[in-house]
Amino acid sequence: MSPPDARPPQHPTSAAERADAAGGRQVRGTIFDIQSYSIHDGPGIRTTVFLKGCPLRCEWCQNPESQAREPQLMAGRTADEPPTTVGSVVTAGEVFDRVAVDALFYTRSGGGVTVSGGEPLTQPAFAAAILELCRGAGFHTAVDTSGHATWRTVARVLTHADLVLYDLKHLDVDWHRKVTGVTNRRILENAVRIRHELGVPMSVRIPLVPGVNDGDNLTATARFIAEQLGTDTPVHVLPYHRLGVGKAQGLGWELDDPGYTPPTDDEVAAALSTLTRHGLRAVVGGR
Amino acid sequence: MTVSTTTPTTPMTSRVARMIDDLCISSFPLCIEQFGLVCDSLDETVGQPMVLRRARLHAHVLDHISIFIEEGDLLCGSGASKPFGMEIQYEYGVWTPDEVQSLKGEHYSISPEDEAELYRLNQRFAEQPANSTLVDALTRELATDERMWPFMKSGVILPPWKDKKTASGGGYAMSGYGLGPGFFLVCIDFERILRDGAQAVVDEARGYLQSPPDGVATQDQVDYWTAVVIVFEAWVRFAERYAALAQSMAAAEGDPARAAELREIAQICRRVPRHPARTFREALQAFWFTFLMACPSPTATAGRFDQFMYPYYRDDVEAGTLTEEAALELLEILRVKVMKINRVSGKANRAKNAGMAKWHNWTIGGRNADGSDATNDLTYLLLEAARVTRLPHHTLTLRVHDGTPPELMVKAMEVVRTGIGMPAFIGDDSYVEFFTRGGVSPEDAHNYCATGCVDGNIPAVTRTQVVTFFVLPQALDVFLHNGFCRYTGEQVGIETGDVATMRTFEELKTAFFRQLYYLMELGCTRNNVELLAERDLFPDAFRSALMRDGVRSGKDMLARTFSFENASLLCAVGGVNTGDSLAAVKSLVFDTGRYTMADLMAALDADWVGFEEMRRDFLAAPKYGNNDDAVDDLIAEVYRFYADSCYSMGNAYGGTLTPNAISITAHQPAGAVTGATPDGRKGGDILADASLSPEHGKDTSGLTAVLWSAMKVDQDPYQGTLMNMKVHPSSLRTEDDLAKLGSFVQTYLTHGGKHIQFNVVSREDLEEAKFLPEAHRDLVVRVAGYSAYFTQLPDTIQDEVICRTEQH
């Protein structure tokens, strides 16, 4: 047997699609990572593309290097390790070519691409172009988003998505502003409209930060999902971890450590039970 | 499918739990009883043809060696005269006092009386001029040849011989009642014993003695058939000794339940292996007696156990005489039994395969000859027995093809998740291609199994005799020094020119391949010397009779030329370092001209000392494992040249040399003899493990990139290749995770991949186990083609396992 063909699979076939895709290949954007064998960001084996830039400033942010739009320097983890540049400007076509390398692995596993961030909706043309190219090649497409964008932007990008991984951080508007820097008004509205107007399958992701969004807020969140999005919406509980703290220091941020602690096993179990009590299918960790 | 695929269903029975507890012992006894019996018999048979001498000593051992049935055991037959014991094997070299002392410093023991008796037996054996060990025979040929002797010492093949007196050093001790020497890679015909019984083999041989199949018989054939009768009749008596023992133990047993078990054991041992097995239990006992006769090879295989045992299982379950739970308990006991079949070798060979390495390999799953999937309930039960007991032996190897059920992959990954490193996964497509390309019928090819670690053989149809480790980076080093070996300070190769004068990379590569070919020919010659010595010294009527036409042919299996002849393997070690080195030379010397070959040779000869900046550049050159054609294509070319070269060289039994690429733990001793290499490696450092795993920490582009690099290598010509991967426990939490890793494996193995296996344990856990071994004695890791207790591995191999890049 000869080694398999590693080249990208067939491109879209109709003339119009070809023209679009050809134009789409040239769209430029900023990414800070591409991760292959990504298994917790949608079905099957995936490649996750991390777009750089985020309007939110979550206090527990686990990828602080994703917040600024422009490439930047990050110090090494130890004094010996040289600093590295985080982020690079690339075209959608280049991203697609990287994603398409693993086409063989998507086929058997039912996987594909996940566009994540940062907040991918801050680069809508770029995100849409990547998704369109990937979908044209037959890959499953997913977007991991906070939903903090205009409806026009949301609709423009998610039209090309087979799945949206939608983050819900807090139901209370003031709390939301306090811990993320922005209100949740558009986030909640968009969630409902995605479900009802676009009909894109959705999984909700809740970063569980003890003392911030557990307790009563989680009950409110559960009720919102069950009533507004439907109990058939899978919920992924993502326990907070402290990896982001070290990275923020690497970026030279003068931030105080927000002092959050990862939830205990009991706290995670309590969160799951709150969610399942509302008829939701909740699991720990991304799927 | 009735067997649950995911959740723990059956806890271990208390019987099995107790037997597993009893496995924790502090030292393994070295036994001499068998050596004594062998010496007695050899004295009696001087002057007779070797096949008869060997049959008689075999029968003598079976008739007289001490036997016992352990507490709670349901399967008869242990491997030595003492529990956990290993019997001295006369076939190999001698256990000198120095070697015995070194053993006592590790996990082994010998009583002072036995030790004194051992030295008396050594002398008695040596004084008999008709006796010869394999080491004697090899030394006679190889140490006197002016081309071969520098080569034997050079470290291009392992282990490097030290001096003419001690040669490769040390003897072997092993458990099992078969004849040595070990390390044959062959799967004998278990099915025949289960189906027809030993008496049928005796009757067949007697029939040929009465009327030869071809009308007339040669004296060699008559001797062989006589030997078959002697051994199989002794084997039946051996089982009857167990029957008598069980009967008398039953009479003395106070516990009526245990007494009933012992009576049942007695009944079974009177039935099998002499007669056909009628039940799963009888089939299992017949299998185990047969397996013990295939040992003392540390490489004994059970072939496609789930296939040939299944009819007995199915019939009993349908008849209502066997439950899934009872079958599972027996399969768990089988694992405990295999745990007690051990072996130990001299110092030099211990390094090549650390941690009491053994390859008792059960192959499961795969395809039938008609292309349909062969999975059955026993496939699942064997995985469950491994998951529940968490014992490192026996090894399970799962054959994977396009139609392997995803739920079986999930079940297998559930076992992988326990961290015991099994099953290993092998690809039907590439293995079947290996055999059919060599002229094997598709029907036979589809019946292949893993013998040794991942070396394919077809039950009763093909057999491998000699496996020699060939250290590619050492061959590269000899080439870079114009045929001179830095390790011994002697000329070992041919003069292929001063590399500093070579003007293009092509010129350099061509010259390297010329040197490589020359050294491989020496390796081939070394194998042929061993093949001929084994043919003369070690006929074995038992194993030979259980090959296809094994009785009818009237020939020992070492005197036959099989239609697919893979007796002789040359096993490549360090192919990845070699390709990475060539890529660095191409890029930094010939493409960019940043350095000259003279610069590089100065740096290599200084072990990079004083050339640190230069070393950083060579370390930063493209490395295999990142889906980078610049280096992957060179690795593929090295492996292609190696395979083509093997197939152009002859083996002494007929047919060609066969390429193989597995390293066991040989990458450690191989690294120890190899000086600094152009991939940036320091002299003496360990080489890349396996044959297709990247150098440690050099694969930084993710899991799939590693497989893409490996898929560029044409693996089909190889009898086996190895890919070790370490994954973090966090990527195997949910059933979804398991299914995804399963799909990943299945994709690789249906697109050119031959083998892949996983260690699932976090770096932190391994580091802790290294420093607190007492608290982690049960930690099992995958080393190469076998799993081992982590704390029993030497430091260097522990570090190597820790350093294999962890993929999240």
XYZ file of N, CA and C in Angstrom, chain B residues 185-187 430-449 451 454-465 531 547-549 557-558 560-569 643 646-647 651-660 715-720 754:
216
model
N 10.233 -17.014 16.960
C 8.951 -16.362 16.764
C 8.113 -17.293 15.908
N 7.314 -18.078 16.596
C 6.513 -19.041 15.855
C 5.235 -19.294 16.626
N 4.147 -19.434 15.897
C 2.894 -19.822 16.531
C 2.576 -21.241 16.096
N -1.707 -3.705 6.349
C -0.272 -3.720 6.110
C 0.316 -5.114 6.352
N -0.180 -5.821 7.356
C 0.341 -7.164 7.633
C -0.020 -8.132 6.511
N -1.272 -8.090 6.081
C -1.700 -9.023 5.037
C -0.908 -8.752 3.759
N -0.681 -7.471 3.485
C 0.110 -7.100 2.311
C 1.541 -7.665 2.414
N 2.118 -7.584 3.606
C 3.468 -8.114 3.842
C 3.545 -9.587 3.423
N 2.531 -10.355 3.797
C 2.562 -11.789 3.508
C 2.183 -12.102 2.061
N 1.125 -11.473 1.563
C 0.687 -11.819 0.199
C 1.747 -11.385 -0.810
N 2.430 -10.287 -0.537
C 3.522 -9.848 -1.400
C 4.587 -10.934 -1.489
N 4.745 -11.691 -0.416
C 5.740 -12.764 -0.389
C 5.187 -14.091 -0.863
N 3.983 -14.074 -1.438
C 3.462 -15.297 -2.038
C 2.549 -16.119 -1.146
N 2.208 -15.624 0.028
C 1.304 -16.373 0.904
C -0.124 -16.220 0.385
N -0.916 -17.287 0.447
C -2.302 -17.201 -0.033
C -3.068 -16.222 0.848
N -4.043 -15.522 0.247
C -4.819 -14.565 1.046
C -5.459 -15.242 2.261
N -5.863 -16.476 2.111
C -6.523 -17.168 3.215
C -5.568 -17.329 4.410
N -4.358 -17.784 4.130
C -3.372 -17.908 5.199
C -2.980 -16.535 5.736
N -2.791 -15.590 4.826
C -2.327 -14.264 5.244
C -3.307 -13.651 6.244
N -4.593 -13.872 6.038
C -5.589 -13.298 6.939
C -5.593 -13.952 8.311
N -4.854 -15.029 8.438
C -4.809 -15.714 9.726
C -3.559 -15.329 10.522
N -2.853 -14.284 10.098
C -1.592 -13.918 10.746
C -1.823 -13.535 12.213
N -0.777 -13.619 12.991
C -0.860 -13.160 14.377
C 0.468 -12.507 14.743
N 3.711 -12.484 16.760
C 4.603 -13.314 17.564
C 5.686 -12.377 18.065
N 5.536 -7.459 17.858
C 4.570 -7.172 16.793
C 4.987 -7.849 15.488
N 5.892 -8.822 15.594
C 6.389 -9.472 14.397
C 5.342 -10.438 13.876
N 4.892 -10.188 12.649
C 3.834 -11.031 12.108
C 4.354 -12.407 11.721
N 3.591 -13.436 12.043
C 3.828 -14.776 11.532
C 2.478 -15.442 11.343
N 2.462 -16.471 10.506
C 1.209 -17.180 10.273
C 1.256 -18.489 11.032
N 0.250 -18.727 11.883
C 0.268 -19.924 12.713
C 0.554 -21.176 11.888
N 1.556 -21.940 12.345
C 1.914 -23.233 11.772
C 2.468 -23.146 10.352
N 2.612 -21.947 9.795
C 3.013 -21.816 8.402
C 4.341 -21.083 8.232
N 4.592 -20.075 9.057
C 5.869 -19.372 8.959
C 6.509 -19.337 10.337
N 7.832 -19.149 10.357
C 8.516 -19.073 11.650
C 9.792 -18.237 11.507
N 10.061 -17.489 12.569
C 11.257 -16.663 12.592
C 12.202 -17.203 13.649
N 13.462 -17.295 13.277
C 14.445 -17.972 14.102
C 15.400 -17.017 14.803
N 21.666 -19.426 12.353
C 20.646 -20.330 11.801
C 21.207 -21.740 11.647
N 3.682 -27.810 13.194
C 3.646 -26.931 12.037
C 2.793 -27.615 10.969
N 2.398 -26.880 9.948
C 1.587 -27.506 8.888
C 2.415 -28.613 8.211
N 1.845 -29.763 8.034
C 2.558 -30.937 7.518
C 3.762 -31.267 8.388
N 11.502 -28.432 12.065
C 11.145 -27.181 11.382
C 12.356 -26.337 11.012
N 13.493 -26.593 11.633
C 14.682 -25.838 11.256
C 15.359 -26.448 10.033
N 13.473 -27.395 7.458
C 12.535 -27.202 6.342
C 12.710 -25.808 5.748
N 12.438 -25.682 4.470
C 12.326 -24.352 3.867
C 10.836 -24.109 3.665
N 10.326 -23.096 4.344
C 8.891 -22.833 4.217
C 8.626 -21.955 2.997
N 7.398 -22.026 2.505
C 7.125 -21.303 1.255
C 7.259 -19.797 1.464
N 6.993 -19.325 2.672
C 7.313 -17.940 3.007
C 8.418 -18.033 4.051
N 9.616 -17.672 3.658
C 10.778 -17.969 4.504
C 11.277 -16.703 5.202
N 10.929 -16.565 6.455
C 11.360 -15.376 7.205
C 12.102 -15.786 8.472
N 12.983 -16.769 8.330
C 13.730 -17.261 9.490
C 14.642 -16.187 10.070
N 15.139 -15.306 9.214
C 16.208 -14.398 9.621
C 15.749 -12.946 9.533
N 15.759 -12.267 10.674
C 15.345 -10.855 10.706
C 16.529 -9.965 11.061
N 14.873 -1.923 3.688
C 14.013 -3.062 3.352
C 14.469 -3.699 2.041
N 17.587 -5.766 2.573
C 17.320 -7.051 3.230
C 16.824 -8.075 2.214
N 15.875 -7.637 1.404
C 15.281 -8.592 0.452
C 16.258 -9.012 -0.643
N 18.992 -15.948 3.174
C 19.100 -16.565 4.501
C 19.411 -18.046 4.346
N 20.066 -18.585 5.347
C 20.657 -19.920 5.223
C 19.621 -21.032 5.089
N 18.364 -20.761 5.400
C 17.339 -21.789 5.245
C 16.654 -21.698 3.883
N 17.109 -20.760 3.032
C 16.419 -20.493 1.761
C 15.597 -19.241 1.944
N 15.335 -18.513 0.865
C 14.612 -17.246 1.025
C 15.562 -16.125 1.366
N 15.020 -15.006 1.778
C 15.847 -13.817 1.982
C 15.860 -13.404 3.444
N 16.739 -12.442 3.698
C 16.717 -11.742 4.981
C 15.436 -10.905 5.002
N 14.804 -10.796 6.183
C 13.546 -10.052 6.285
C 13.753 -8.804 7.144
N 13.278 -7.656 6.649
C 13.441 -6.433 7.446
C 12.417 -6.338 8.569
N 12.860 -5.774 9.656
C 11.993 -5.549 10.797
C 12.441 -4.229 11.413
N 5.562 0.929 5.227
C 5.771 -0.040 6.316
C 5.475 -1.468 5.876
N 4.830 -1.614 4.727
C 4.403 -2.948 4.286
C 5.530 -3.971 4.171
N 6.743 -3.590 3.716
C 7.791 -4.610 3.588
C 8.314 -5.105 4.934
N 7.925 -4.468 6.014
C 8.484 -4.803 7.327
C 7.631 -5.842 8.047
N 8.313 -6.772 8.697
C 7.573 -7.780 9.480
C 6.915 -7.120 10.685
N 7.465 -6.002 11.141
C 6.852 -5.248 12.223
C 7.460 -3.864 12.276
N 1.166 0.344 10.706
C 1.263 -1.077 11.042
C 0.991 -1.320 12.521
